[in-house]
Coordinates of C-alpha atoms and ligand atoms in Angstrom, one line a residue:
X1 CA 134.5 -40.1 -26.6
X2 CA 137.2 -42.4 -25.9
X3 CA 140.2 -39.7 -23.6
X4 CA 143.9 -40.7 -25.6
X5 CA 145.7 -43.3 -23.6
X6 CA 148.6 -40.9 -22.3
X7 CA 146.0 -38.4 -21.2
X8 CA 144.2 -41.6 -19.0
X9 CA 147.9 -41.9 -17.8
X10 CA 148.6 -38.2 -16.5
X11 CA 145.3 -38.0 -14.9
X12 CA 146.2 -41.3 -13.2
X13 CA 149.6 -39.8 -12.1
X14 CA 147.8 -35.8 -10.9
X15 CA 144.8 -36.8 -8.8
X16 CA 144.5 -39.1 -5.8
X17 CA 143.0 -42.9 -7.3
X18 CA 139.3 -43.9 -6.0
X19 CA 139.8 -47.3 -5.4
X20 CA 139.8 -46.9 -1.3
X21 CA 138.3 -44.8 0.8
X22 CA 139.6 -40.8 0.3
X23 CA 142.2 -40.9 3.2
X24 CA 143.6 -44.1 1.9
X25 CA 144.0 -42.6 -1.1
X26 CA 144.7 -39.4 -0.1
X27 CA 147.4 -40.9 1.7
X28 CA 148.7 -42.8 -1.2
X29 CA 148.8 -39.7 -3.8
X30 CA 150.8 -37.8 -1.1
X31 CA 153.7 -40.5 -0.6
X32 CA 153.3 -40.9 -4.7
X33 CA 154.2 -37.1 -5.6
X34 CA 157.1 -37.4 -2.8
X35 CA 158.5 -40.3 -4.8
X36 CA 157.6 -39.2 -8.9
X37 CA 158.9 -35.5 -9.5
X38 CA 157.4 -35.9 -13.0
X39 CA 153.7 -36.4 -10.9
X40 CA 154.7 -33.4 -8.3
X41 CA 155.4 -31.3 -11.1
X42 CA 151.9 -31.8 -12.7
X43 CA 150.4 -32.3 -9.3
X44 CA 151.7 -28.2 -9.0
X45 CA 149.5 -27.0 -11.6
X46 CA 146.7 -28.0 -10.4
X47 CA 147.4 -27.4 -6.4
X48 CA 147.1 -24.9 -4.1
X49 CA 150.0 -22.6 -3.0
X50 CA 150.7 -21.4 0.5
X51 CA 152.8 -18.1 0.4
X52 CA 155.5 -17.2 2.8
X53 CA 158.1 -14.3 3.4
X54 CA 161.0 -15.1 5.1
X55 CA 159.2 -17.6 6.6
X56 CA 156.1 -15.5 7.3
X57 CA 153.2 -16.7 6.2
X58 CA 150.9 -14.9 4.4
X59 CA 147.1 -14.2 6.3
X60 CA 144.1 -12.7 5.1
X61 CA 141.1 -11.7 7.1
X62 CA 138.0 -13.1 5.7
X63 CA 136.1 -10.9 8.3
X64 CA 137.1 -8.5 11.6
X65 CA 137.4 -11.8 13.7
X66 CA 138.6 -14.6 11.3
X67 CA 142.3 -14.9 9.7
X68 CA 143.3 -17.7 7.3
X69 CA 145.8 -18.9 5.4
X70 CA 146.2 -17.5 2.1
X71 CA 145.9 -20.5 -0.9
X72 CA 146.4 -19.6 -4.1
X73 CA 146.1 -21.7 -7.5
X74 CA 149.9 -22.2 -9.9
X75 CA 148.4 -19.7 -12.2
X76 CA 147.5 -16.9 -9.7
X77 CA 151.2 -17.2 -8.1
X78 CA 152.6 -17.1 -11.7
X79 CA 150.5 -13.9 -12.1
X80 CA 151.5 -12.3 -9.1
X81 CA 155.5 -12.9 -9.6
X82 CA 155.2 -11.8 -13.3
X83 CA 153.8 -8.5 -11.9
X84 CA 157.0 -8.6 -10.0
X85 CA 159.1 -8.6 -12.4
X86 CA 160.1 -12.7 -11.5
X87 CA 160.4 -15.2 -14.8
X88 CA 158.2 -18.2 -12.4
X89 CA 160.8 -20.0 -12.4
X90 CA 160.3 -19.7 -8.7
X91 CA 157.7 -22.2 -8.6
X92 CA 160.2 -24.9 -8.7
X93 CA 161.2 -24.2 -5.8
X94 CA 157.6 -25.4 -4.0
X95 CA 157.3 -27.5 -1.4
X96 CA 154.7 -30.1 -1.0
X97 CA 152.8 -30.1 2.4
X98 CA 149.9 -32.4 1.9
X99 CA 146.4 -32.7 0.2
X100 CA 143.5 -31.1 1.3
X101 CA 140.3 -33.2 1.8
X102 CA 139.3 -31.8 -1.6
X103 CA 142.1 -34.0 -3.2
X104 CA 143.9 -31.4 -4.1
X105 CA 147.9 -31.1 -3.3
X106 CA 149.2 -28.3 -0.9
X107 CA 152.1 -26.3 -1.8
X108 CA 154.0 -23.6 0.1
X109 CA 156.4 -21.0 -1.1
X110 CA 158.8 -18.6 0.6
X111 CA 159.3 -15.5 -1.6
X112 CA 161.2 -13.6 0.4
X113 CA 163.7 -12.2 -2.0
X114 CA 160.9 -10.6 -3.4
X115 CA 159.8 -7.0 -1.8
X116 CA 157.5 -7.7 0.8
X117 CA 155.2 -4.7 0.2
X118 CA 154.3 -5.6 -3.3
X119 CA 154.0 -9.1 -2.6
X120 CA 151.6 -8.3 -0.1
X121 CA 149.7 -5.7 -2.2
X122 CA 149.4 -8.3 -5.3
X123 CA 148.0 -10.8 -3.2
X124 CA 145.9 -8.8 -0.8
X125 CA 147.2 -10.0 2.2
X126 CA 150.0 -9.7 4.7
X127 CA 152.9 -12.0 5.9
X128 CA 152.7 -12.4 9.5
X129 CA 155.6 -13.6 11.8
X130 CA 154.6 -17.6 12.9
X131 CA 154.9 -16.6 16.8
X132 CA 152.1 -14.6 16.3
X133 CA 150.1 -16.2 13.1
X134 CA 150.1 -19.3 14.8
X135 CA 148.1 -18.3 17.3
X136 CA 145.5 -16.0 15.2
X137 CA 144.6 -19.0 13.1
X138 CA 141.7 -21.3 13.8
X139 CA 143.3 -24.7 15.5
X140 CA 142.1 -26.5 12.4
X141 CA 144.8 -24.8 9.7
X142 CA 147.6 -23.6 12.3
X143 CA 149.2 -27.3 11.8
X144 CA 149.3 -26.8 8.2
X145 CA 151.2 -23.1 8.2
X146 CA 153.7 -24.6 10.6
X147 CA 154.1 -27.4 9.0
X148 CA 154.7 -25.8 5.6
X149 CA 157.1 -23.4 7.5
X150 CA 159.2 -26.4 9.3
X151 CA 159.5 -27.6 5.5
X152 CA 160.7 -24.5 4.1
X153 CA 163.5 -23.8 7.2
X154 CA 164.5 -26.8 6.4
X155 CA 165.7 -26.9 3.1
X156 CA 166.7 -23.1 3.6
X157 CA 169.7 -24.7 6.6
X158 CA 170.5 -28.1 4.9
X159 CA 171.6 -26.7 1.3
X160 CA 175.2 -28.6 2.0
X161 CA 175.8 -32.0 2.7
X162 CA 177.1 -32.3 6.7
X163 CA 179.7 -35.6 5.5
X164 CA 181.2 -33.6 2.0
X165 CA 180.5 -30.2 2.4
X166 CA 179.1 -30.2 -1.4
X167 CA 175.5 -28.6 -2.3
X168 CA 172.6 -30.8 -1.8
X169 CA 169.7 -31.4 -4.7
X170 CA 166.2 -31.5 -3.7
X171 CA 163.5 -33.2 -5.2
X172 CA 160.9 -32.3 -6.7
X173 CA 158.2 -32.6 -3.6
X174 CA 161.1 -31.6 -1.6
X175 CA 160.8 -34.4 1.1
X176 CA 164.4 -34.9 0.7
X177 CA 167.4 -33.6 -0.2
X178 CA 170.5 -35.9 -1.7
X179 CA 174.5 -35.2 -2.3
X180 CA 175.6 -36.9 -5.0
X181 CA 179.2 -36.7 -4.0
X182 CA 178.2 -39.1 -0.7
X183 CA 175.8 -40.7 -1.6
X184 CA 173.9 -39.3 1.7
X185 CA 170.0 -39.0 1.8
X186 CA 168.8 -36.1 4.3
X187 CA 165.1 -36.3 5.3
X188 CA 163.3 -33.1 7.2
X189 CA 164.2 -33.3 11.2
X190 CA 162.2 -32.7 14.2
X191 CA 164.0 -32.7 17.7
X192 CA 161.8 -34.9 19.9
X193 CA 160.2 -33.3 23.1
X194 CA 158.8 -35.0 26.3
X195 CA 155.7 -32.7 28.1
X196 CA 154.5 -34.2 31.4
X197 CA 151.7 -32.7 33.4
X198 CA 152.7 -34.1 36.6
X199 CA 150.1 -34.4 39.7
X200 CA 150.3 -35.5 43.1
X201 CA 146.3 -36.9 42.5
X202 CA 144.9 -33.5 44.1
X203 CA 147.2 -30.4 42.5
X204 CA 149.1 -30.6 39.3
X205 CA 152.4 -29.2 39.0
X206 CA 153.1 -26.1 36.6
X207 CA 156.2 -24.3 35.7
X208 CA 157.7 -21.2 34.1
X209 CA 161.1 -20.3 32.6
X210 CA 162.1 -16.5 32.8
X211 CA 161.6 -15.9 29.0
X212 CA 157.8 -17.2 29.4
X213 CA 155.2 -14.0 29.3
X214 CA 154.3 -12.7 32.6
X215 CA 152.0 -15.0 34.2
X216 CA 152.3 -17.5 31.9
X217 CA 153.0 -21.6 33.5
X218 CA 153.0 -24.4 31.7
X219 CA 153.7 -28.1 31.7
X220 CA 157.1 -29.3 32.6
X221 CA 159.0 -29.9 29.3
X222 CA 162.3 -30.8 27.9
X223 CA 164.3 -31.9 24.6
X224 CA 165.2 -35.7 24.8
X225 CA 168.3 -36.7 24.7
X226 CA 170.0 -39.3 21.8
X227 CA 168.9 -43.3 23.2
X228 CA 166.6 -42.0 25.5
X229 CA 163.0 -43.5 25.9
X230 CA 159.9 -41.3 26.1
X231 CA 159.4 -42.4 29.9
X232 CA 162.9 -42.0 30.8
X233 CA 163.3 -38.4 29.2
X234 CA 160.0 -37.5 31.5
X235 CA 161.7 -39.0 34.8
X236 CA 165.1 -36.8 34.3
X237 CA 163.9 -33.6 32.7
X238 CA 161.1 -33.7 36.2
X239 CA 164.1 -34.8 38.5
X240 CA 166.4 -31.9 36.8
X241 CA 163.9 -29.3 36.6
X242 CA 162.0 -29.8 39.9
X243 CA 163.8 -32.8 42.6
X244 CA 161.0 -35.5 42.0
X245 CA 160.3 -38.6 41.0
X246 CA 157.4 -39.3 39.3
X247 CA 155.6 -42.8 38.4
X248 CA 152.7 -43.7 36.2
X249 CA 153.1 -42.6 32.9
X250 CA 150.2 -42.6 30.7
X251 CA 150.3 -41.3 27.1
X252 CA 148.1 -38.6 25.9
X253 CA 148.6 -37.0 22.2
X254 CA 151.3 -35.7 20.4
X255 CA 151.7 -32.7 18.2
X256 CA 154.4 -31.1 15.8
X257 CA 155.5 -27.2 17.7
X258 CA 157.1 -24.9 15.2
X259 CA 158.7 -22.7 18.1
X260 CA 161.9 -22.7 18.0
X261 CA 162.7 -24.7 14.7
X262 CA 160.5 -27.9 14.7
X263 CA 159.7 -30.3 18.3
X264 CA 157.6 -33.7 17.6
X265 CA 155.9 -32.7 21.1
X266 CA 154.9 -36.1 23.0
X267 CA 152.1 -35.1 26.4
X268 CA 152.0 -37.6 28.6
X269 CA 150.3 -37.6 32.6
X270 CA 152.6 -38.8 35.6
X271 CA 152.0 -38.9 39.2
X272 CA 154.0 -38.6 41.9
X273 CA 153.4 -39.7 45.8
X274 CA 151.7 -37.1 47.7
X275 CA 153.8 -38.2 50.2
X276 CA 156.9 -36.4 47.9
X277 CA 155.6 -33.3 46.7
X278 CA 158.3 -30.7 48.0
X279 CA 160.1 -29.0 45.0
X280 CA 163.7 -28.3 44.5
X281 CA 163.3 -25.8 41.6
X282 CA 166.9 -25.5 39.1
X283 CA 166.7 -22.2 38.6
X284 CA 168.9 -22.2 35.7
X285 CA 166.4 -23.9 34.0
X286 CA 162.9 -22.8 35.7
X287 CA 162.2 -19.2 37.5
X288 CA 159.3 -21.1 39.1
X289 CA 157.6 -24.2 39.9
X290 CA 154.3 -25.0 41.7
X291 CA 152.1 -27.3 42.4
X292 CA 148.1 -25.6 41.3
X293 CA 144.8 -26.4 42.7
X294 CA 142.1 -27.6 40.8
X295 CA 140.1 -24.3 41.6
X296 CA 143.4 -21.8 40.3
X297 CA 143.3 -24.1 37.0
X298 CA 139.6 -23.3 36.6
X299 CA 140.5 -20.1 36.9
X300 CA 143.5 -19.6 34.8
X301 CA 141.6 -21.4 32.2
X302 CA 138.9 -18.6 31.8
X303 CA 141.8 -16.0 30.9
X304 CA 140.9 -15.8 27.5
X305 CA 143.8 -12.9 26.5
X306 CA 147.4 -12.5 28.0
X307 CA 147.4 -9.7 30.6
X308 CA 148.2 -6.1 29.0
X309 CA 151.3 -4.0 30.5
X310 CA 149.9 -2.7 33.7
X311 CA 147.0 -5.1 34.5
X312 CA 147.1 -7.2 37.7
X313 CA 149.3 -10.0 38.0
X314 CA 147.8 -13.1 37.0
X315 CA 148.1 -16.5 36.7
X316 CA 147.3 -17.6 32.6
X317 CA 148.1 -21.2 30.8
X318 CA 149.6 -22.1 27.3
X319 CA 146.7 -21.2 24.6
X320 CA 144.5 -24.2 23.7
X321 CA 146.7 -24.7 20.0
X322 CA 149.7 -26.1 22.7
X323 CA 149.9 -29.9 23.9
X324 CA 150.5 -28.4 27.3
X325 CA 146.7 -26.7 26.9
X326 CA 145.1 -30.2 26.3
X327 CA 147.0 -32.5 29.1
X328 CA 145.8 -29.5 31.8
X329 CA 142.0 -29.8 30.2
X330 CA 142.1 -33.3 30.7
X331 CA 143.5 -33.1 33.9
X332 CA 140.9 -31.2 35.1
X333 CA 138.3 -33.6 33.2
X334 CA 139.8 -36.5 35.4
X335 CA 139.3 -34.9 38.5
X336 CA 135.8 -33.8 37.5
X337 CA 135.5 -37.2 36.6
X338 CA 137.1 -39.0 40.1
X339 CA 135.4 -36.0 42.1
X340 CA 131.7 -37.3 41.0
X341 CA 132.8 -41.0 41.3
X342 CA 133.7 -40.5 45.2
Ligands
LIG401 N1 153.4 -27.2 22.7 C1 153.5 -27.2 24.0 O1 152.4 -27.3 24.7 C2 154.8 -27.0 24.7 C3 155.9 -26.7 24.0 N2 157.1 -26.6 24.7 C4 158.3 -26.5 23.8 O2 159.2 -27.5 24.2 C5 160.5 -27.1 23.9 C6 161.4 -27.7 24.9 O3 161.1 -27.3 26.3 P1 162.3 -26.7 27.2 O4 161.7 -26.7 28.6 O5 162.7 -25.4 26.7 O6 163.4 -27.8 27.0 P2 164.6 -28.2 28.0 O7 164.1 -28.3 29.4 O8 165.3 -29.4 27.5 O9 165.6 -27.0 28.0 C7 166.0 -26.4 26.8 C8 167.6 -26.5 26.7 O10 167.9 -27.8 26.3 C9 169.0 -27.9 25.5 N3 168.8 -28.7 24.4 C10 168.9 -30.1 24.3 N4 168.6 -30.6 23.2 C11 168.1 -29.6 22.4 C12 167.5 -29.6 21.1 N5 167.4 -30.6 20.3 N6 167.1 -28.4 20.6 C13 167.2 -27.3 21.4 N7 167.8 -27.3 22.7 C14 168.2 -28.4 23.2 C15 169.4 -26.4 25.2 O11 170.4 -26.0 26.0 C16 168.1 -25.6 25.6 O12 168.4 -24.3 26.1 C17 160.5 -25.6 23.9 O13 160.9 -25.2 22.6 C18 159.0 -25.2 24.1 O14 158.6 -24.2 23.2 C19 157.2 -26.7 26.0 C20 156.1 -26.9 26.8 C21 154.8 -27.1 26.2
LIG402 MG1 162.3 -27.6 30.3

């Protein structure tokens, strides 16, 4: 039977077209719903939601070991807020985060001025602070929590417009906001950050700030600042944080880091001559620096858990969802690598 034109339309509008291959398209339905509220609206009905509280988000646990992120259909969060005593109208107020590989959009949702308790008992499961749920969650869906809570802080601190002081409007995907009395287009921020695992082609050079975990060093980091390159945000935030100068930069990965409110993380490897290892550690920004053998990485890497209050002092690394986890891992696969060449 021949489907009425204007039904041919909408389905064109709500699901990802098959005319290139699924990430293309994918791709293409995403930007698409950012740009058509009328297709992000529809595009709601039929997505998934991701719940948060205050910015929690909400976890279940499939099974004793395995915690996930909570999705949940339009319908089954239109249930669970009319058991609330909310009129829905909430649901507006969702944020598009992606599409899943199903072709289905991603929503999330903060209801936090709804109790938390019944929330949690309606939906059978519980909101769980992001320092924490980030971690529990398999590598594979932490990105997509955070990134739905980055979204959702966002619009939370940009409600007025920095040039008018007015309210801002948001639209409907809410990948931007707009004040109509300046004219002024804001778009989600991430404050860029430069990570360099720094070696002197034998030991690589670790840190730790005082509010780090006992025990816990990582890769030197730092916040770059407005005009800066990537390379020349690596040389100073090295040359403040530790007295060297370092050479070589190679690119390694990126990633987006919730903690505090949103880095674009950018790992990189440098070198520096072994002939100009000795440290000058700022203490106002580092309690300690050191330069780690390849045997006290192996080591440190095996710690699978943080040391508990009372356990002997040891040395432990960033956990394997941090930038700073991979660029030590390949380290250590380099000098594998130029250990069995020699
Ligand atoms: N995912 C990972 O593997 C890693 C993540 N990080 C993250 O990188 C971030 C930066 O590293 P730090 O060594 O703390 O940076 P940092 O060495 O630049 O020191 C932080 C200080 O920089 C200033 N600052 C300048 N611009 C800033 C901005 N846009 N936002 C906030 N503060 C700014 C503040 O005074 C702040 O106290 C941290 O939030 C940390 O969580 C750090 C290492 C590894
Ligand atoms: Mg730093």
């Amino acid at each position: 039977m021949l489907r009425p034109l204007r039904l041919l339309l909408s389905g064109l509008k709500t699901q990802p077209s098959r005319c290139c291959s699924s990430f293309v398209s994918r791709m293409r339905y995403v930007n698409r719903l950012k740009e058509d509220d009328e297709a992000c609206a529809a595009a709601l009905k039929d997505g998934s939601i991701f719940l948060f509280h205050r910015l929690s988000p909400l976890l279940r646990r499939p099974d004793a070991r395995t915690f996930s992120p909570a999705a949940f259909t339009c319908s089954d969060v239109q249930l669970v807020l009319q058991r609330l005593g909310s009129d829905g109208s909430q649901l507006k107020e969702a944020v598009l985060i992606g599409c899943s590989e199903q072709n289905q959009a991603q929503f999330c949702l903060d209801v936090g001025e709804l109790d938390q308790a019944a929330v949690e008992e309606a939906s059978q499961g519980t909101f769980i602070d992001l320092r924490k749920a980030f971690f529990l969650l398999p590598a594979t869906e932490a990105p997509l929590v955070s990134k739905g809570q980055a979204l959702l802080r966002w619009h939370q601190t940009s409600r007025f417009c920095g040039a008018s002081g007015q309210p801002t409007q948001r639209n409907r995907a809410g990948s931007q906001r707009f004040c109509s009395s300046s004219s002024t287009v804001y778009y989600p921020k991430m404050s860029a950050v430069a990570v360099a695992l720094v070696s002197d082609g034998s030991r690589c050079l670790l840190g730790r700030q005082p509010s780090f975990p006992r025990g816990l060093y990582s890769a030197l980091a730092g916040f770059c600042d407005m005009g800066e390159t990537l390379e020349e945000a690596l040389c100073r935030e090295v040359a403040e944080e530790v007295g060297l100068e370092i050479q070589s930069i190679s690119y390694s990965s990126s990633q987006h880091w919730p903690f505090p409110h949103s880095s674009f993380m950018l790992g990189c490897h440098a070198l520096v001559s072994p002939a100009h290892t000795q440290l000058s550690v700022d203490n106002s920004e580092l309690e300690d620096a050191r330069w780690f053998t390849m045997d006290e990485i192996t080591r440190a890497l095996q710690v699978k858990a943080p040391p508990r209050r009372g356990d002997p002092p040891i040395i432990w690394l960033p956990p394997k969802h941090a930038l700073a986890n991979r660029l030590i891992r390949e380290w250590v696969e380099q000098q594998r690598q130029s250990e069995g060449g020699e």
